[in-house]
Structure formats: structure tokens, C-alpha cells
Amino acid sequence: MTAKVVRDYIGITVGVVIMALGLDMFLVPNKIAAGGVSGIATLLYYLFRVPVGMAMLLINVPLFLTAIKTLGFGFGVRSLYGTIALSVAVDLLAPYVPVPTHQPLLASIYGGIAVGIGLGLVFRYKATTGGTDLAAAIVNKYLVWASVGLILFGIDAMVIIAAGYVFNAELALYALLTVFLTARVIDVVQEGFGSAKAALIISDNAEEIGQAILEKLDRGATALHGTGFYTGTDKKVILSVVTRAEISGLKELVHQIDPRAFVILTDVHEVLGEGFKGSIA
């Protein structure tokens, strides 16, 4: 195992622990079911006293098995590790961590920030924590007209509505605030605020970088023709659009091929096309 792989797993572990702290210290004790598998697990905890981590694992196991059958094992061992580690960390830490506030507003804010930081770190080290990401990818396989983002929103909305029914409407509103904060903080950790990023890459190794984007990231890349005003030489400029979870991988890939490459990342707030929201038609 290389030092880089060890570093990545340490990063994933740190992210998972921060997420678990956010759930145990703020969200679960204050009945804030902020969407996703953790939100469902919070509801199950208060309805049937099933430990939150165990409930998350019980939900994620069939999702992973279905994903392997439907999508193949391309989503990676790291995601499996992240999923199991989060479930274990939530239950292991719960008896030992304090609950600093019982004010729902403070809990929703700090819980959302903590979960966002943790999940952002997990994304940065090229993993996920399973859950509704997998469910959305599976549904998207059969309902190609529905984007993954739309499916995720629908799942979160159903969980929050259920929280409003099980707890009360006010706690559901706090849960909605948590979902919003978590998404924004993930973007900050990933160094972006849009749902996707457009990358412009200027390099003498444009061909090699373009092929690597196609083969390793499974994203499209377009070569634009440019001329340097200072040098007067013609260069190829690569244009590629990636998701927020792929930003770190793209930067690392470019740096490995050409450390001197000039890279511009800009926010993309709406993307229509293969791999994103579908075609314009």
C-alpha cells in the first residue's frame, strides 16, 4: 500500500469521524432528520430504538448489493470503506460525546456544518458514504430523464416530510436548513460553489491530459485552439466539465502529467448533456 493510499484512507477516516460527531452531538439528539440515510436512521431510532449506525448499515448493505448488480463495482472499495466506517463511528462515539445544545436552530447549523465538512473531506479523497448517492444512481439507471441531483432532492424531501410527520413541522424546517448548509459547506471544502465545475487547462501535454480525463475520470474533454500572445505559439486548450466530487481527482491528474499546466476552474450552475441533467431536448 503506497503512502498516497494510506493518506487517502486517513483523510476518509477523518471525514467520517467529523460526520459522526455532527450526527451524535447535534442532529440525532435534537431529532433533526436532515435527509438521506442518516435522516432515515434518525427516524428509525426514535420510532423503534434501532441504533443509528446500525440502521445506516442495514440500509446501505442492500443498496451496495443492488449497486454492484446494476452499476458494477466501479464506485470503488473506498466508498464501501467510507460507508462501513461511518456506521461504526456513529454508534461507537454516541455514548461518549457530549450534546452541547438542545436548541434546534444551533443544532441544525452546527450539525449541518460538521456533516458538510466531513462529507466534503470524504469526497476530496475520492470516496462516498454510500446512502442516497447510490440509491439515486440506481434509480437514474432506469429513469434516465431524472437527473441524479433531482432524485437526491426527491429522497431528501421525502425524508424531511416524514420527519415533519413523526416529530413536528418545526423540526422538519430545521432539517431543511441543515440540508442546505451541508450542501454549501461541501462546496466550500471542495473549493467550489456550483453543482459542477468547468475546467480550462492550458498545457504542452494537452493530448495526454485529454486522454486521461476521458479514460480515468470518464468525463468528456474538448480541445480548443488558442494562441499565446506573449509567445505567439499555438496551443490546445482543454475544456472539461466535472462534478464537485471529481475536482480533486482532476487537479491531481493534471498535476501528475504536467505540473506547470495552467488550470482555471469556474462555477457551472447548470449543465445539460451526457453524465449530468440530460440533453436539451
Short mmCIF file of C-alpha atoms in Angstrom, two decimals:
data_model
loop_
_atom_site.label_atom_id
_atom_site.label_comp_id
_atom_site.label_asym_id
_atom_site.label_seq_id
_atom_site.Cartn_x
_atom_site.Cartn_y
_atom_site.Cartn_z
CA MET A 1 0.00 0.00 0.00
CA THR A 2 1.52 3.31 -1.09
CA ALA A 3 1.86 6.39 1.10
CA LYS A 4 -0.73 8.16 -1.05
CA VAL A 5 -3.31 5.41 -0.50
CA VAL A 6 -2.64 5.50 3.25
CA ARG A 7 -3.06 9.29 3.20
CA ASP A 8 -6.34 8.99 1.32
CA TYR A 9 -7.78 6.47 3.79
CA ILE A 10 -6.69 8.65 6.71
CA GLY A 11 -8.48 11.58 5.04
CA ILE A 12 -11.62 9.49 4.53
CA THR A 13 -11.47 8.36 8.16
CA VAL A 14 -11.12 11.94 9.44
CA GLY A 15 -14.09 12.99 7.31
CA VAL A 16 -16.18 10.08 8.58
CA VAL A 17 -15.38 10.90 12.22
CA ILE A 18 -16.36 14.56 11.72
CA MET A 19 -19.64 13.45 10.14
CA ALA A 20 -20.29 11.06 13.04
CA LEU A 21 -19.64 13.85 15.56
CA GLY A 22 -22.08 16.12 13.74
CA LEU A 23 -24.75 13.43 13.90
CA ASP A 24 -24.10 12.36 17.51
CA MET A 25 -23.60 15.80 19.04
CA PHE A 26 -26.16 17.86 17.16
CA LEU A 27 -28.58 16.21 14.76
CA VAL A 28 -29.72 12.92 16.28
CA PRO A 29 -30.18 14.18 19.90
CA ASN A 30 -32.28 17.08 18.60
CA LYS A 31 -34.44 14.94 16.29
CA ILE A 32 -33.19 16.64 13.13
CA ALA A 33 -33.59 14.14 10.29
CA ALA A 34 -31.79 16.04 7.55
CA GLY A 35 -32.49 13.82 4.58
CA GLY A 36 -30.50 10.89 3.28
CA VAL A 37 -29.74 7.62 5.02
CA SER A 38 -28.74 9.40 8.23
CA GLY A 39 -32.15 11.08 8.30
CA ILE A 40 -33.94 7.76 7.80
CA ALA A 41 -31.76 6.22 10.52
CA THR A 42 -32.67 9.06 12.88
CA LEU A 43 -36.38 8.40 12.30
CA LEU A 44 -35.89 4.66 12.90
CA TYR A 45 -34.01 5.41 16.11
CA TYR A 46 -36.87 7.39 17.59
CA LEU A 47 -39.56 5.08 16.24
CA PHE A 48 -38.01 1.68 17.04
CA ARG A 49 -34.83 2.47 19.05
CA VAL A 50 -32.59 0.96 16.38
CA PRO A 51 -29.05 2.37 16.86
CA VAL A 52 -28.40 5.00 14.22
CA GLY A 53 -25.17 3.46 12.90
CA MET A 54 -26.70 0.01 12.69
CA ALA A 55 -29.74 1.38 10.86
CA MET A 56 -27.47 3.16 8.37
CA LEU A 57 -25.56 -0.06 7.74
CA LEU A 58 -28.76 -2.09 7.32
CA ILE A 59 -29.99 0.41 4.72
CA ASN A 60 -26.66 0.66 2.91
CA VAL A 61 -25.93 -3.08 2.59
CA PRO A 62 -28.82 -3.82 0.19
CA LEU A 63 -28.06 -0.56 -1.65
CA PHE A 64 -24.47 -1.67 -2.21
CA LEU A 65 -25.51 -5.14 -3.32
CA THR A 66 -28.02 -3.64 -5.76
CA ALA A 67 -25.42 -1.13 -6.99
CA ILE A 68 -22.90 -3.91 -7.66
CA LYS A 69 -25.52 -5.81 -9.66
CA THR A 70 -26.79 -2.73 -11.51
CA LEU A 71 -23.75 -0.48 -11.90
CA GLY A 72 -20.82 -2.82 -11.43
CA PHE A 73 -18.14 -2.28 -8.78
CA GLY A 74 -16.87 0.93 -10.35
CA PHE A 75 -17.87 3.09 -7.40
CA GLY A 76 -14.90 1.61 -5.53
CA VAL A 77 -13.68 -0.03 -2.39
CA ARG A 78 -13.15 3.40 -0.80
CA SER A 79 -16.88 4.07 -0.82
CA LEU A 80 -17.52 0.71 0.82
CA TYR A 81 -14.96 1.60 3.48
CA GLY A 82 -16.49 5.06 3.98
CA THR A 83 -19.97 3.59 4.38
CA ILE A 84 -18.98 0.96 6.94
CA ALA A 85 -16.66 3.34 8.81
CA LEU A 86 -19.40 5.95 9.20
CA SER A 87 -21.90 3.43 10.54
CA VAL A 88 -19.37 2.09 13.05
CA ALA A 89 -18.16 5.56 14.11
CA VAL A 90 -21.69 6.85 14.77
CA ASP A 91 -22.50 4.03 17.20
CA LEU A 92 -19.05 3.92 18.82
CA LEU A 93 -18.88 7.64 19.54
CA ALA A 94 -22.51 8.16 20.59
CA PRO A 95 -22.10 7.11 24.27
CA TYR A 96 -19.02 9.28 24.79
CA VAL A 97 -19.60 12.60 23.06
CA PRO A 98 -21.43 15.50 24.77
CA VAL A 99 -24.57 17.13 23.44
CA PRO A 100 -23.61 20.83 23.62
CA THR A 101 -27.03 22.27 22.79
CA HIS A 102 -30.70 21.39 22.74
CA GLN A 103 -31.61 24.47 20.73
CA PRO A 104 -32.80 23.14 17.35
CA LEU A 105 -31.52 26.18 15.44
CA LEU A 106 -27.98 25.86 16.81
CA ALA A 107 -28.06 22.10 16.35
CA SER A 108 -29.18 22.36 12.72
CA ILE A 109 -26.49 24.95 11.93
CA TYR A 110 -23.55 23.24 13.61
CA GLY A 111 -24.71 19.77 12.66
CA GLY A 112 -25.04 20.81 9.02
CA ILE A 113 -21.59 22.40 9.05
CA ALA A 114 -19.95 19.36 10.66
CA VAL A 115 -21.58 16.88 8.30
CA GLY A 116 -20.71 19.12 5.34
CA ILE A 117 -17.04 19.34 6.35
CA GLY A 118 -16.84 15.59 6.88
CA LEU A 119 -18.57 14.66 3.65
CA GLY A 120 -16.51 17.23 1.75
CA LEU A 121 -13.33 15.55 3.02
CA VAL A 122 -14.66 12.13 2.04
CA PHE A 123 -15.36 13.46 -1.48
CA ARG A 124 -11.92 15.10 -1.62
CA TYR A 125 -10.27 11.74 -1.06
CA LYS A 126 -12.37 10.16 -3.81
CA ALA A 127 -14.90 8.20 -1.77
CA THR A 128 -18.53 8.45 -0.67
CA THR A 129 -20.51 7.21 2.29
CA GLY A 130 -22.96 5.30 0.11
CA GLY A 131 -26.55 6.01 1.04
CA THR A 132 -28.80 8.06 -1.16
CA ASP A 133 -25.96 8.73 -3.63
CA LEU A 134 -26.10 5.05 -4.54
CA ALA A 135 -29.90 4.97 -4.50
CA ALA A 136 -30.02 7.95 -6.86
CA ALA A 137 -27.50 6.36 -9.22
CA ILE A 138 -29.53 3.13 -9.31
CA VAL A 139 -32.82 4.95 -9.98
CA ASN A 140 -31.13 7.11 -12.63
CA LYS A 141 -30.07 3.91 -14.43
CA TYR A 142 -33.74 3.17 -15.13
CA LEU A 143 -35.20 6.70 -15.17
CA VAL A 144 -32.70 8.42 -17.45
CA TRP A 145 -34.92 11.51 -17.72
CA ALA A 146 -34.41 12.20 -13.99
CA SER A 147 -31.03 13.63 -13.03
CA VAL A 148 -29.15 12.27 -10.04
CA GLY A 149 -29.49 15.67 -8.36
CA LEU A 150 -33.25 15.68 -8.85
CA ILE A 151 -33.53 12.16 -7.43
CA LEU A 152 -31.42 13.11 -4.42
CA PHE A 153 -33.61 16.14 -3.82
CA GLY A 154 -36.72 13.95 -4.02
CA ILE A 155 -35.33 11.45 -1.50
CA ASP A 156 -34.28 14.19 0.91
CA ALA A 157 -37.68 15.85 0.55
CA MET A 158 -39.49 12.61 1.41
CA VAL A 159 -37.30 12.07 4.49
CA ILE A 160 -37.90 15.62 5.70
CA ILE A 161 -41.66 15.32 5.14
CA ALA A 162 -41.60 12.07 7.13
CA ALA A 163 -39.66 13.88 9.89
CA GLY A 164 -42.37 16.52 9.96
CA TYR A 165 -44.98 13.80 10.43
CA VAL A 166 -43.03 11.81 13.07
CA PHE A 167 -41.73 14.81 15.02
CA ASN A 168 -43.26 18.15 14.04
CA ALA A 169 -43.25 20.68 11.21
CA GLU A 170 -40.80 22.98 13.01
CA LEU A 171 -38.13 20.25 13.26
CA ALA A 172 -38.68 19.46 9.59
CA LEU A 173 -37.91 23.09 8.76
CA TYR A 174 -34.72 22.88 10.80
CA ALA A 175 -33.82 19.71 8.90
CA LEU A 176 -34.26 21.58 5.63
CA LEU A 177 -31.86 24.26 6.89
CA THR A 178 -29.33 21.53 7.74
CA VAL A 179 -29.56 20.04 4.24
CA PHE A 180 -28.89 23.46 2.72
CA LEU A 181 -25.91 24.17 5.00
CA THR A 182 -24.42 20.73 4.43
CA ALA A 183 -24.54 21.19 0.66
CA ARG A 184 -22.94 24.65 0.86
CA VAL A 185 -20.15 23.51 3.17
CA ILE A 186 -19.36 20.54 0.93
CA ASP A 187 -18.90 23.02 -1.90
CA VAL A 188 -16.56 25.15 0.23
CA VAL A 189 -14.45 22.13 1.18
CA GLN A 190 -14.33 21.11 -2.46
CA GLU A 191 -13.34 24.67 -3.47
CA GLY A 192 -16.44 25.41 -5.46
CA PHE A 193 -19.98 26.67 -5.11
CA GLY A 194 -21.67 25.26 -8.19
CA SER A 195 -23.10 21.78 -8.73
CA ALA A 196 -20.34 21.33 -11.32
CA LYS A 197 -17.09 22.94 -12.38
CA ALA A 198 -15.81 23.84 -15.83
CA ALA A 199 -12.06 23.40 -16.20
CA LEU A 200 -9.91 25.19 -18.77
CA ILE A 201 -6.47 23.58 -18.98
CA ILE A 202 -3.57 25.05 -20.95
CA SER A 203 -0.64 22.68 -21.29
CA ASP A 204 2.03 21.47 -23.70
CA ASN A 205 0.76 17.96 -22.86
CA ALA A 206 -2.85 18.66 -23.84
CA GLU A 207 -3.29 15.41 -25.76
CA GLU A 208 -2.16 13.26 -22.83
CA ILE A 209 -4.28 15.19 -20.33
CA GLY A 210 -7.36 14.98 -22.56
CA GLN A 211 -6.99 11.21 -22.93
CA ALA A 212 -6.52 10.83 -19.18
CA ILE A 213 -9.73 12.77 -18.50
CA LEU A 214 -11.60 10.50 -20.91
CA GLU A 215 -10.16 7.25 -19.57
CA LYS A 216 -9.61 7.87 -15.85
CA LEU A 217 -12.42 10.30 -14.98
CA ASP A 218 -14.85 9.07 -17.62
CA ARG A 219 -15.64 12.68 -18.50
CA GLY A 220 -15.70 14.43 -21.84
CA ALA A 221 -12.95 16.79 -22.92
CA THR A 222 -12.88 19.25 -25.82
CA ALA A 223 -9.73 20.71 -27.39
CA LEU A 224 -9.98 24.41 -28.21
CA HIS A 225 -7.36 26.18 -30.30
CA GLY A 226 -5.60 29.12 -28.72
CA THR A 227 -2.59 31.32 -29.36
CA GLY A 228 -0.33 32.71 -26.65
CA PHE A 229 0.05 36.50 -27.08
CA TYR A 230 3.41 36.54 -25.34
CA THR A 231 4.99 33.57 -27.15
CA GLY A 232 2.96 33.72 -30.35
CA THR A 233 2.72 29.92 -30.32
CA ASP A 234 -0.42 27.88 -30.95
CA LYS A 235 -1.68 25.80 -28.05
CA LYS A 236 -4.57 23.47 -27.36
CA VAL A 237 -6.86 24.49 -24.52
CA ILE A 238 -8.81 21.64 -22.91
CA LEU A 239 -12.37 22.29 -21.77
CA SER A 240 -13.95 19.74 -19.44
CA VAL A 241 -16.89 19.81 -17.01
CA VAL A 242 -16.76 17.67 -13.85
CA THR A 243 -18.86 17.21 -10.72
CA ARG A 244 -17.79 18.59 -7.36
CA ALA A 245 -16.72 15.10 -6.22
CA GLU A 246 -14.31 14.86 -9.17
CA ILE A 247 -12.50 18.19 -8.73
CA SER A 248 -9.68 16.81 -6.60
CA GLY A 249 -9.15 13.89 -8.97
CA LEU A 250 -8.95 16.22 -11.96
CA LYS A 251 -6.39 18.51 -10.33
CA GLU A 252 -4.25 15.57 -9.25
CA LEU A 253 -4.43 14.02 -12.72
CA VAL A 254 -3.31 17.26 -14.44
CA HIS A 255 -0.51 17.82 -11.92
CA GLN A 256 0.85 14.30 -12.47
CA ILE A 257 1.07 14.82 -16.23
CA ASP A 258 2.17 18.47 -16.29
CA PRO A 259 2.93 20.26 -13.01
CA ARG A 260 3.34 23.52 -14.99
CA ALA A 261 -0.11 23.35 -16.57
CA PHE A 262 -2.31 26.44 -16.25
CA VAL A 263 -5.71 25.40 -14.86
CA ILE A 264 -8.81 27.55 -14.46
CA LEU A 265 -11.82 26.25 -12.51
CA THR A 266 -15.06 28.16 -12.77
CA ASP A 267 -18.56 27.60 -11.40
CA VAL A 268 -21.13 25.92 -13.61
CA HIS A 269 -24.63 26.25 -12.20
CA GLU A 270 -26.45 24.23 -14.83
CA VAL A 271 -25.11 21.52 -17.12
CA LEU A 272 -27.17 19.85 -19.87
CA GLY A 273 -25.67 16.81 -21.52
CA GLU A 274 -24.48 13.27 -21.03
CA GLY A 275 -23.49 12.50 -17.46
CA PHE A 276 -25.36 15.47 -16.00
CA LYS A 277 -29.02 16.53 -16.43
CA GLY A 278 -29.70 15.07 -19.82
CA SER A 279 -29.97 16.61 -23.24
CA ILE A 280 -31.54 19.97 -24.06
CA ALA A 281 -34.31 18.23 -25.95
#
